[in-house]
Amino acid sequence: MSTADRTPLPIEPSVLIRQTERLAADLPGLVETVYARAADALAAAGGGPWSRVCLVGDGDSYHAGCAAETAFETLAGLPCEPQPAQRFLGYHLDVVPEGPRDTLVVAVSSSGRTERVLQAVERARARGITTVAVTGRPASPLARAADAHIDVSLTDLERSPGIRTYQASLLGLLLLAVRLGTERHGEDRSRGLRAELTALAEPLAATAQALKEPCVELGRALSDAPVIAVAGTGPGEGTAQYAAAKLVEGAGVMACGRDLEEWWHVERFAAPLDMPLVVLAPPGRAQERAADLAIRAAALGRRVAVVAPAGDALRFGPDVTVLPVRGETREPFSPLLYHVFAGHLAFGLAQNLGRRPFQGHRPTGPALV
């Protein structure tokens, strides 16, 4: 067989829609199963207690960690620090106290083969630090290398920018946070939190449906943009980073995910003045600031879209495009609803630009090197 015969067929943009529309169906079957696996993994890793958590990953896995940080700090009551794997290896690992009872290192990789994440686990264990892997491949090198692993695998996967796999990794982290909080808050609270997560399936399906048409239309409107910024804060900052990654991977559009206030402090001065900005404004501690920033950015001439509860649409006025989210949840769980727009928007951009995910429309593009 020639090399050309072994080259995978390009991925079509429609996969972004299919993956997004599967999110709601995936969720209910994962919650109790993954929670039980998280409990088993913590027991196998020694049971704690730990004084802090470090979440390590690259790409979507790092973004999931950033989105889950608030859950560990508010639901489990543990200081939490998300780290890209290279930064953890080069700059953080050596200052983590040795021994199994101080820091729990949670390494995330859907494939279980991300090189730097695997190295992070190996080096942490060599220093006596407890490690737990969150992975969609329970027989992977990462699962074998960690003290224990949490299986977040899915069925019927297809080649795609990570959308279903991102939700599975994020859910695994949220459920791990819930489990770590059980000792402090009791099983009744844990049971209630899991019920909240399961109940998100209905608003998740409604949100995916409500966002499809406006996101595809927004993709058409923004297809001339040289760069798109996505801004959020708290758990929304991780969601913003993830969403920007989907625009890059899915449509080849340069995008960046930023903290709300950092965007206002720096990027609002960038040209061109109509550069698009997508603002995440879920209910929570920063919602008022997010809404105010969106309105003020539009007044500066930016093309602004805001991902916000459907009932908030009238507050933004005609100069801001509202991408409606159906249903509400507590702020630590909000990333499960507020990342849904990303696949639809990436599809709209790719369709209008004539592109395929991972530069598959270019025979010499990065995906084939």
mmCIF file of C-alpha atoms in Angstrom:
data_model
loop_
_atom_site.group_PDB
_atom_site.id
_atom_site.type_symbol
_atom_site.label_atom_id
_atom_site.label_comp_id
_atom_site.label_asym_id
_atom_site.label_seq_id
_atom_site.Cartn_x
_atom_site.Cartn_y
_atom_site.Cartn_z
ATOM 1 C CA MET A 1 0.000 0.000 0.000
ATOM 2 C CA SER A 2 1.390 3.419 -0.940
ATOM 3 C CA THR A 3 1.698 6.365 1.413
ATOM 4 C CA ALA A 4 -1.104 8.083 -0.489
ATOM 5 C CA ASP A 5 -3.375 5.078 0.094
ATOM 6 C CA ARG A 6 -2.774 5.339 3.834
ATOM 7 C CA THR A 7 -3.559 9.068 4.018
ATOM 8 C CA PRO A 8 -6.848 9.578 5.897
ATOM 9 C CA LEU A 9 -9.657 11.190 3.972
ATOM 10 C CA PRO A 10 -10.193 14.868 4.836
ATOM 11 C CA ILE A 11 -12.698 15.598 7.584
ATOM 12 C CA GLU A 12 -15.780 17.460 6.351
ATOM 13 C CA PRO A 13 -17.071 20.480 8.313
ATOM 14 C CA SER A 14 -20.417 18.755 8.879
ATOM 15 C CA VAL A 15 -18.731 16.671 11.588
ATOM 16 C CA LEU A 16 -18.783 19.795 13.772
ATOM 17 C CA ILE A 17 -22.584 19.835 13.663
ATOM 18 C CA ARG A 18 -22.926 16.095 14.244
ATOM 19 C CA GLN A 19 -20.615 16.175 17.233
ATOM 20 C CA THR A 20 -22.434 19.136 18.769
ATOM 21 C CA GLU A 21 -25.824 17.496 18.324
ATOM 22 C CA ARG A 22 -24.619 14.375 20.180
ATOM 23 C CA LEU A 23 -23.658 16.237 23.360
ATOM 24 C CA ALA A 24 -27.061 16.041 25.041
ATOM 25 C CA ALA A 25 -27.426 12.315 24.365
ATOM 26 C CA ASP A 26 -23.966 11.589 25.803
ATOM 27 C CA LEU A 27 -24.461 13.391 29.095
ATOM 28 C CA PRO A 28 -27.014 11.355 31.121
ATOM 29 C CA GLY A 29 -25.305 8.011 30.587
ATOM 30 C CA LEU A 30 -21.958 9.355 31.723
ATOM 31 C CA VAL A 31 -22.808 11.032 35.021
ATOM 32 C CA GLU A 32 -23.316 8.122 37.414
ATOM 33 C CA THR A 33 -20.882 5.840 35.589
ATOM 34 C CA VAL A 34 -18.045 8.357 35.606
ATOM 35 C CA TYR A 35 -18.791 9.389 39.198
ATOM 36 C CA ALA A 36 -18.416 5.769 40.321
ATOM 37 C CA ARG A 37 -15.158 5.515 38.385
ATOM 38 C CA ALA A 38 -13.910 8.714 40.014
ATOM 39 C CA ALA A 39 -14.675 7.272 43.451
ATOM 40 C CA ASP A 40 -12.854 4.051 42.573
ATOM 41 C CA ALA A 41 -9.867 5.964 41.191
ATOM 42 C CA LEU A 42 -9.488 8.074 44.317
ATOM 43 C CA ALA A 43 -9.666 4.973 46.499
ATOM 44 C CA ALA A 44 -7.058 3.219 44.343
ATOM 45 C CA ALA A 45 -4.833 6.310 44.563
ATOM 46 C CA GLY A 46 -4.814 6.192 48.345
ATOM 47 C CA GLY A 47 -7.998 8.015 49.246
ATOM 48 C CA GLY A 48 -6.392 11.279 50.312
ATOM 49 C CA PRO A 49 -6.990 13.641 51.888
ATOM 50 C CA TRP A 50 -5.082 16.058 49.672
ATOM 51 C CA SER A 51 -4.487 19.724 50.353
ATOM 52 C CA ARG A 52 -4.515 20.928 46.736
ATOM 53 C CA VAL A 53 -5.171 19.802 43.167
ATOM 54 C CA CYS A 54 -3.135 20.445 40.018
ATOM 55 C CA LEU A 55 -4.829 19.801 36.665
ATOM 56 C CA VAL A 56 -2.414 19.071 33.810
ATOM 57 C CA GLY A 57 -3.230 18.878 30.112
ATOM 58 C CA ASP A 58 -2.632 20.275 26.647
ATOM 59 C CA GLY A 59 -5.127 21.774 24.207
ATOM 60 C CA ASP A 60 -8.730 20.813 24.970
ATOM 61 C CA SER A 61 -7.563 18.957 28.072
ATOM 62 C CA TYR A 62 -5.933 22.079 29.491
ATOM 63 C CA HIS A 63 -8.984 24.151 28.582
ATOM 64 C CA ALA A 64 -11.196 21.643 30.407
ATOM 65 C CA GLY A 65 -8.975 22.050 33.458
ATOM 66 C CA CYS A 66 -9.331 25.827 33.345
ATOM 67 C CA ALA A 67 -13.105 25.476 33.016
ATOM 68 C CA ALA A 68 -13.234 23.050 35.981
ATOM 69 C CA GLU A 69 -10.974 25.021 38.341
ATOM 70 C CA THR A 70 -13.903 26.787 40.008
ATOM 71 C CA ALA A 71 -15.625 23.460 40.690
ATOM 72 C CA PHE A 72 -12.628 22.119 42.616
ATOM 73 C CA GLU A 73 -12.321 25.306 44.649
ATOM 74 C CA THR A 74 -16.032 25.786 45.442
ATOM 75 C CA LEU A 75 -17.441 22.236 45.477
ATOM 76 C CA ALA A 76 -14.415 20.377 46.858
ATOM 77 C CA GLY A 77 -12.947 23.262 48.863
ATOM 78 C CA LEU A 78 -9.455 22.634 47.485
ATOM 79 C CA PRO A 79 -7.048 25.145 45.945
ATOM 80 C CA CYS A 80 -6.715 24.210 42.282
ATOM 81 C CA GLU A 81 -4.185 25.171 39.636
ATOM 82 C CA PRO A 82 -4.597 24.224 35.963
ATOM 83 C CA GLN A 83 -1.262 23.897 34.161
ATOM 84 C CA PRO A 84 -0.265 23.264 30.540
ATOM 85 C CA ALA A 85 1.899 20.165 30.586
ATOM 86 C CA GLN A 86 5.121 21.874 29.502
ATOM 87 C CA ARG A 87 4.820 24.573 32.146
ATOM 88 C CA PHE A 88 4.091 21.928 34.776
ATOM 89 C CA LEU A 89 7.156 19.928 33.731
ATOM 90 C CA GLY A 90 9.554 22.826 33.422
ATOM 91 C CA TYR A 91 8.472 25.222 36.126
ATOM 92 C CA HIS A 92 5.880 23.822 38.543
ATOM 93 C CA LEU A 93 6.684 20.208 39.336
ATOM 94 C CA ASP A 94 9.888 20.967 41.207
ATOM 95 C CA VAL A 95 8.097 23.246 43.680
ATOM 96 C CA VAL A 96 5.296 20.773 44.460
ATOM 97 C CA PRO A 97 5.955 19.194 47.879
ATOM 98 C CA GLU A 98 6.970 15.558 47.609
ATOM 99 C CA GLY A 99 4.803 12.808 49.027
ATOM 100 C CA PRO A 100 1.352 11.383 48.368
ATOM 101 C CA ARG A 101 -0.672 13.501 50.818
ATOM 102 C CA ASP A 102 -0.070 17.051 49.639
ATOM 103 C CA THR A 103 -0.955 17.507 45.973
ATOM 104 C CA LEU A 104 -3.205 15.431 43.744
ATOM 105 C CA VAL A 105 -2.037 15.725 40.136
ATOM 106 C CA VAL A 106 -4.875 15.074 37.689
ATOM 107 C CA ALA A 107 -3.582 14.488 34.159
ATOM 108 C CA VAL A 108 -6.090 14.843 31.322
ATOM 109 C CA SER A 109 -5.744 13.434 27.802
ATOM 110 C CA SER A 110 -8.633 12.036 25.795
ATOM 111 C CA SER A 111 -6.281 9.938 23.669
ATOM 112 C CA GLY A 112 -4.104 8.958 26.623
ATOM 113 C CA ARG A 113 -1.037 9.502 24.445
ATOM 114 C CA THR A 114 -0.204 13.199 24.774
ATOM 115 C CA GLU A 115 3.564 13.100 25.223
ATOM 116 C CA ARG A 116 4.130 15.910 27.711
ATOM 117 C CA VAL A 117 1.116 14.899 29.813
ATOM 118 C CA LEU A 118 2.476 11.364 30.031
ATOM 119 C CA GLN A 119 5.879 12.723 31.069
ATOM 120 C CA ALA A 120 4.191 14.856 33.727
ATOM 121 C CA VAL A 121 2.635 11.765 35.301
ATOM 122 C CA GLU A 122 5.853 9.766 35.167
ATOM 123 C CA ARG A 123 7.921 12.512 36.769
ATOM 124 C CA ALA A 124 5.295 13.306 39.403
ATOM 125 C CA ARG A 125 5.077 9.663 40.452
ATOM 126 C CA ALA A 126 8.870 9.478 40.608
ATOM 127 C CA ARG A 127 8.690 12.199 43.275
ATOM 128 C CA GLY A 128 6.034 10.324 45.237
ATOM 129 C CA ILE A 129 3.175 12.612 44.169
ATOM 130 C CA THR A 130 -0.232 10.985 43.673
ATOM 131 C CA THR A 131 -1.505 11.016 40.088
ATOM 132 C CA VAL A 132 -4.911 10.283 38.564
ATOM 133 C CA ALA A 133 -5.513 10.241 34.807
ATOM 134 C CA VAL A 134 -8.740 11.301 33.093
ATOM 135 C CA THR A 135 -8.800 9.669 29.666
ATOM 136 C CA GLY A 136 -11.044 8.263 26.981
ATOM 137 C CA ARG A 137 -8.652 5.349 26.440
ATOM 138 C CA PRO A 138 -8.524 3.145 29.561
ATOM 139 C CA ALA A 139 -5.768 0.937 28.090
ATOM 140 C CA SER A 140 -3.594 3.892 27.026
ATOM 141 C CA PRO A 141 -0.055 4.663 28.202
ATOM 142 C CA LEU A 142 -1.385 7.493 30.377
ATOM 143 C CA ALA A 143 -3.914 5.261 32.137
ATOM 144 C CA ARG A 144 -1.178 2.712 32.825
ATOM 145 C CA ALA A 145 1.323 5.316 34.026
ATOM 146 C CA ALA A 146 -0.899 7.006 36.632
ATOM 147 C CA ASP A 147 -1.684 5.678 40.100
ATOM 148 C CA ALA A 148 -5.283 5.352 38.937
ATOM 149 C CA HIS A 149 -7.441 6.499 36.041
ATOM 150 C CA ILE A 150 -10.987 7.660 35.325
ATOM 151 C CA ASP A 151 -12.421 6.232 32.114
ATOM 152 C CA VAL A 152 -14.494 8.827 30.199
ATOM 153 C CA SER A 153 -14.672 6.864 26.951
ATOM 154 C CA LEU A 154 -17.460 7.334 24.402
ATOM 155 C CA THR A 155 -18.980 5.114 21.730
ATOM 156 C CA ASP A 156 -19.287 5.809 18.000
ATOM 157 C CA LEU A 157 -16.476 8.343 17.852
ATOM 158 C CA GLU A 158 -15.387 9.788 14.513
ATOM 159 C CA ARG A 159 -12.386 11.868 13.486
ATOM 160 C CA SER A 160 -13.141 15.428 14.482
ATOM 161 C CA PRO A 161 -11.949 18.431 16.417
ATOM 162 C CA GLY A 162 -12.688 17.452 20.004
ATOM 163 C CA ILE A 163 -16.282 18.296 20.914
ATOM 164 C CA ARG A 164 -17.841 15.185 22.444
ATOM 165 C CA THR A 165 -14.468 14.226 23.911
ATOM 166 C CA TYR A 166 -14.086 17.699 25.426
ATOM 167 C CA GLN A 167 -17.437 17.407 27.170
ATOM 168 C CA ALA A 168 -16.489 13.951 28.476
ATOM 169 C CA SER A 169 -13.166 15.203 29.881
ATOM 170 C CA LEU A 170 -14.809 18.269 31.411
ATOM 171 C CA LEU A 171 -17.544 16.144 32.958
ATOM 172 C CA GLY A 172 -14.927 13.773 34.370
ATOM 173 C CA LEU A 173 -13.213 16.692 36.102
ATOM 174 C CA LEU A 174 -16.474 18.123 37.440
ATOM 175 C CA LEU A 175 -17.476 14.746 38.859
ATOM 176 C CA LEU A 176 -14.034 14.307 40.395
ATOM 177 C CA ALA A 177 -14.523 17.664 42.128
ATOM 178 C CA VAL A 178 -17.946 16.537 43.353
ATOM 179 C CA ARG A 179 -16.459 13.315 44.700
ATOM 180 C CA LEU A 180 -13.603 15.119 46.460
ATOM 181 C CA GLY A 181 -16.192 17.318 48.156
ATOM 182 C CA THR A 182 -18.221 14.392 49.471
ATOM 183 C CA GLU A 183 -16.085 13.904 52.576
ATOM 184 C CA ARG A 184 -16.606 17.522 53.564
ATOM 185 C CA HIS A 185 -20.227 18.025 52.493
ATOM 186 C CA GLY A 186 -21.764 14.552 52.612
ATOM 187 C CA GLU A 187 -23.299 12.115 50.156
ATOM 188 C CA ASP A 188 -26.684 13.866 50.022
ATOM 189 C CA ARG A 189 -25.099 16.982 48.532
ATOM 190 C CA SER A 190 -23.106 14.879 46.102
ATOM 191 C CA ARG A 191 -26.260 13.092 44.995
ATOM 192 C CA GLY A 192 -27.985 16.411 44.424
ATOM 193 C CA LEU A 193 -25.094 17.767 42.355
ATOM 194 C CA ARG A 194 -25.082 14.666 40.183
ATOM 195 C CA ALA A 195 -28.820 15.048 39.638
ATOM 196 C CA GLU A 196 -28.193 18.641 38.514
ATOM 197 C CA LEU A 197 -25.634 17.442 35.991
ATOM 198 C CA THR A 198 -27.922 14.732 34.631
ATOM 199 C CA ALA A 199 -30.779 17.230 34.315
ATOM 200 C CA LEU A 200 -28.641 19.413 32.033
ATOM 201 C CA ALA A 201 -29.310 17.049 29.116
ATOM 202 C CA GLU A 202 -32.590 18.782 28.249
ATOM 203 C CA PRO A 203 -31.284 22.373 28.260
ATOM 204 C CA LEU A 204 -28.170 21.145 26.470
ATOM 205 C CA ALA A 205 -30.294 19.767 23.624
ATOM 206 C CA ALA A 206 -32.401 22.926 23.527
ATOM 207 C CA THR A 207 -29.288 25.102 23.493
ATOM 208 C CA ALA A 208 -27.695 23.158 20.636
ATOM 209 C CA GLN A 209 -30.883 23.603 18.621
ATOM 210 C CA ALA A 210 -31.300 27.290 19.490
ATOM 211 C CA LEU A 211 -27.688 28.135 18.620
ATOM 212 C CA LYS A 212 -27.407 26.330 15.300
ATOM 213 C CA GLU A 213 -28.948 28.890 12.952
ATOM 214 C CA PRO A 214 -27.616 32.073 14.599
ATOM 215 C CA CYS A 215 -24.102 30.623 14.866
ATOM 216 C CA VAL A 216 -24.032 29.548 11.228
ATOM 217 C CA GLU A 217 -25.285 33.004 10.221
ATOM 218 C CA LEU A 218 -22.666 34.638 12.444
ATOM 219 C CA GLY A 219 -20.020 32.494 10.772
ATOM 220 C CA ARG A 220 -21.059 33.932 7.433
ATOM 221 C CA ALA A 221 -20.917 37.468 8.797
ATOM 222 C CA LEU A 222 -17.466 37.025 10.351
ATOM 223 C CA SER A 223 -15.785 35.066 7.559
ATOM 224 C CA ASP A 224 -13.775 38.147 6.523
ATOM 225 C CA ALA A 225 -12.236 38.615 9.971
ATOM 226 C CA PRO A 226 -8.448 38.156 10.293
ATOM 227 C CA VAL A 227 -8.825 37.113 13.933
ATOM 228 C CA ILE A 228 -11.664 36.480 16.384
ATOM 229 C CA ALA A 229 -11.375 36.992 20.136
ATOM 230 C CA VAL A 230 -13.430 34.997 22.633
ATOM 231 C CA ALA A 231 -13.540 36.381 26.173
ATOM 232 C CA GLY A 232 -14.771 34.992 29.477
ATOM 233 C CA THR A 233 -13.675 34.831 33.078
ATOM 234 C CA GLY A 234 -13.811 32.354 35.939
ATOM 235 C CA PRO A 235 -14.915 29.032 34.450
ATOM 236 C CA GLY A 236 -15.780 30.998 31.313
ATOM 237 C CA GLU A 237 -12.116 31.692 30.585
ATOM 238 C CA GLY A 238 -11.496 27.991 30.017
ATOM 239 C CA THR A 239 -14.588 27.889 27.815
ATOM 240 C CA ALA A 240 -13.288 30.869 25.843
ATOM 241 C CA GLN A 241 -9.950 29.136 25.258
ATOM 242 C CA TYR A 242 -11.719 25.974 24.129
ATOM 243 C CA ALA A 243 -14.059 27.861 21.793
ATOM 244 C CA ALA A 244 -11.160 29.721 20.196
ATOM 245 C CA ALA A 245 -9.417 26.381 19.641
ATOM 246 C CA LYS A 246 -12.463 25.039 17.769
ATOM 247 C CA LEU A 247 -12.441 28.037 15.420
ATOM 248 C CA VAL A 248 -8.760 27.398 14.703
ATOM 249 C CA GLU A 249 -9.071 23.623 14.292
ATOM 250 C CA GLY A 250 -12.460 23.580 12.614
ATOM 251 C CA ALA A 251 -12.191 26.534 10.247
ATOM 252 C CA GLY A 252 -8.535 27.557 10.160
ATOM 253 C CA VAL A 253 -9.457 30.984 11.571
ATOM 254 C CA MET A 254 -6.998 32.600 13.936
ATOM 255 C CA ALA A 255 -8.755 32.989 17.276
ATOM 256 C CA CYS A 256 -7.706 33.599 20.863
ATOM 257 C CA GLY A 257 -9.393 32.958 24.187
ATOM 258 C CA ARG A 258 -8.890 35.682 26.778
ATOM 259 C CA ASP A 259 -9.931 36.737 30.237
ATOM 260 C CA LEU A 260 -12.602 39.443 30.016
ATOM 261 C CA GLU A 261 -10.669 42.142 31.785
ATOM 262 C CA GLU A 262 -7.415 41.293 30.003
ATOM 263 C CA TRP A 263 -9.164 41.780 26.653
ATOM 264 C CA TRP A 264 -10.457 45.152 27.816
ATOM 265 C CA HIS A 265 -7.050 46.121 29.176
ATOM 266 C CA VAL A 266 -5.105 45.227 26.013
ATOM 267 C CA GLU A 267 -6.895 43.960 22.900
ATOM 268 C CA ARG A 268 -9.572 46.655 22.763
ATOM 269 C CA PHE A 269 -6.828 48.878 21.353
ATOM 270 C CA ALA A 270 -6.035 46.488 18.483
ATOM 271 C CA ALA A 271 -6.865 47.180 14.843
ATOM 272 C CA PRO A 272 -9.004 46.706 12.866
ATOM 273 C CA LEU A 273 -11.641 48.457 14.933
ATOM 274 C CA ASP A 274 -14.374 46.078 13.776
ATOM 275 C CA MET A 275 -12.442 42.977 14.874
ATOM 276 C CA PRO A 276 -14.991 40.442 16.175
ATOM 277 C CA LEU A 277 -15.400 39.675 19.862
ATOM 278 C CA VAL A 278 -17.468 36.856 21.362
ATOM 279 C CA VAL A 279 -18.259 37.431 25.052
ATOM 280 C CA LEU A 280 -19.364 34.669 27.422
ATOM 281 C CA ALA A 281 -21.922 36.002 29.921
ATOM 282 C CA PRO A 282 -23.329 33.119 31.984
ATOM 283 C CA PRO A 283 -25.135 33.841 35.256
ATOM 284 C CA GLY A 284 -22.554 34.224 37.992
ATOM 285 C CA ARG A 285 -20.136 36.564 39.666
ATOM 286 C CA ALA A 286 -18.931 38.276 36.483
ATOM 287 C CA GLN A 287 -22.144 38.406 34.447
ATOM 288 C CA GLU A 288 -22.714 42.144 34.897
ATOM 289 C CA ARG A 289 -19.145 42.956 33.897
ATOM 290 C CA ALA A 290 -19.397 40.671 30.859
ATOM 291 C CA ALA A 291 -22.615 42.342 29.713
ATOM 292 C CA ASP A 292 -21.197 45.824 30.250
ATOM 293 C CA LEU A 293 -18.016 44.960 28.366
ATOM 294 C CA ALA A 294 -19.999 43.568 25.412
ATOM 295 C CA ILE A 295 -22.066 46.755 25.118
ATOM 296 C CA ARG A 296 -19.038 49.024 25.457
ATOM 297 C CA ALA A 297 -17.023 47.007 22.922
ATOM 298 C CA ALA A 298 -19.861 47.339 20.414
ATOM 299 C CA ALA A 299 -19.865 51.103 21.006
ATOM 300 C CA LEU A 300 -16.168 51.113 20.055
ATOM 301 C CA GLY A 301 -17.073 49.590 16.683
ATOM 302 C CA ARG A 302 -16.329 45.939 17.439
ATOM 303 C CA ARG A 303 -18.553 43.273 15.922
ATOM 304 C CA VAL A 304 -19.787 41.740 19.164
ATOM 305 C CA ALA A 305 -21.671 38.542 19.899
ATOM 306 C CA VAL A 306 -22.576 37.515 23.422
ATOM 307 C CA VAL A 307 -23.342 33.982 24.619
ATOM 308 C CA ALA A 308 -25.975 34.600 27.270
ATOM 309 C CA PRO A 309 -29.243 33.269 28.697
ATOM 310 C CA ALA A 310 -32.015 33.524 26.121
ATOM 311 C CA GLY A 311 -34.027 35.737 28.470
ATOM 312 C CA ASP A 312 -31.268 38.361 28.547
ATOM 313 C CA ALA A 313 -31.429 39.182 24.830
ATOM 314 C CA LEU A 314 -33.205 42.533 25.200
ATOM 315 C CA ARG A 315 -30.571 44.021 27.500
ATOM 316 C CA PHE A 316 -27.910 44.178 24.789
ATOM 317 C CA GLY A 317 -29.566 46.271 22.099
ATOM 318 C CA PRO A 318 -29.347 46.052 18.302
ATOM 319 C CA ASP A 319 -25.557 46.330 18.007
ATOM 320 C CA VAL A 320 -24.852 43.043 19.823
ATOM 321 C CA THR A 321 -25.682 39.607 18.412
ATOM 322 C CA VAL A 322 -27.072 37.335 21.122
ATOM 323 C CA LEU A 323 -26.313 33.607 20.955
ATOM 324 C CA PRO A 324 -29.012 32.209 23.263
ATOM 325 C CA VAL A 325 -28.418 29.560 25.910
ATOM 326 C CA ARG A 326 -31.503 27.679 27.117
ATOM 327 C CA GLY A 327 -31.689 26.818 30.799
ATOM 328 C CA GLU A 328 -29.471 27.688 33.727
ATOM 329 C CA THR A 329 -27.191 25.906 36.160
ATOM 330 C CA ARG A 330 -24.815 26.813 38.957
ATOM 331 C CA GLU A 331 -21.724 28.678 37.770
ATOM 332 C CA PRO A 332 -19.199 25.809 38.211
ATOM 333 C CA PHE A 333 -21.325 23.696 35.824
ATOM 334 C CA SER A 334 -21.982 26.501 33.315
ATOM 335 C CA PRO A 335 -19.175 25.449 30.927
ATOM 336 C CA LEU A 336 -21.314 22.444 29.946
ATOM 337 C CA LEU A 337 -23.885 24.807 28.401
ATOM 338 C CA TYR A 338 -21.678 27.676 27.288
ATOM 339 C CA HIS A 339 -19.227 25.754 25.091
ATOM 340 C CA VAL A 340 -21.966 24.468 22.761
ATOM 341 C CA PHE A 341 -21.859 27.435 20.384
ATOM 342 C CA ALA A 342 -18.264 26.741 19.375
ATOM 343 C CA GLY A 343 -18.896 23.796 17.047
ATOM 344 C CA HIS A 344 -21.751 25.562 15.277
ATOM 345 C CA LEU A 345 -19.754 28.763 14.801
ATOM 346 C CA ALA A 346 -16.730 26.839 13.527
ATOM 347 C CA PHE A 347 -18.999 25.105 11.009
ATOM 348 C CA GLY A 348 -20.433 28.416 9.805
ATOM 349 C CA LEU A 349 -16.957 29.833 9.291
ATOM 350 C CA ALA A 350 -15.599 26.719 7.570
ATOM 351 C CA GLN A 351 -18.590 26.450 5.257
ATOM 352 C CA ASN A 352 -18.310 30.042 4.105
ATOM 353 C CA LEU A 353 -14.535 29.972 3.750
ATOM 354 C CA GLY A 354 -14.495 26.663 1.870
ATOM 355 C CA ARG A 355 -12.284 25.030 4.486
ATOM 356 C CA ARG A 356 -12.064 21.682 6.221
ATOM 357 C CA PRO A 357 -10.999 20.963 9.808
ATOM 358 C CA PHE A 358 -7.270 20.763 10.513
ATOM 359 C CA GLN A 359 -6.455 22.464 7.186
ATOM 360 C CA GLY A 360 -7.721 19.387 5.349
ATOM 361 C CA HIS A 361 -8.592 21.553 2.337
ATOM 362 C CA ARG A 362 -4.860 22.150 1.738
ATOM 363 C CA PRO A 363 -2.882 19.147 0.435
ATOM 364 C CA THR A 364 0.278 20.567 2.020
ATOM 365 C CA GLY A 365 -1.466 21.861 5.139
ATOM 366 C CA PRO A 366 -0.294 21.248 8.723
ATOM 367 C CA ALA A 367 -2.496 18.185 9.203
ATOM 368 C CA LEU A 368 -0.575 16.283 6.510
ATOM 369 C CA VAL A 369 2.978 17.223 7.518
#
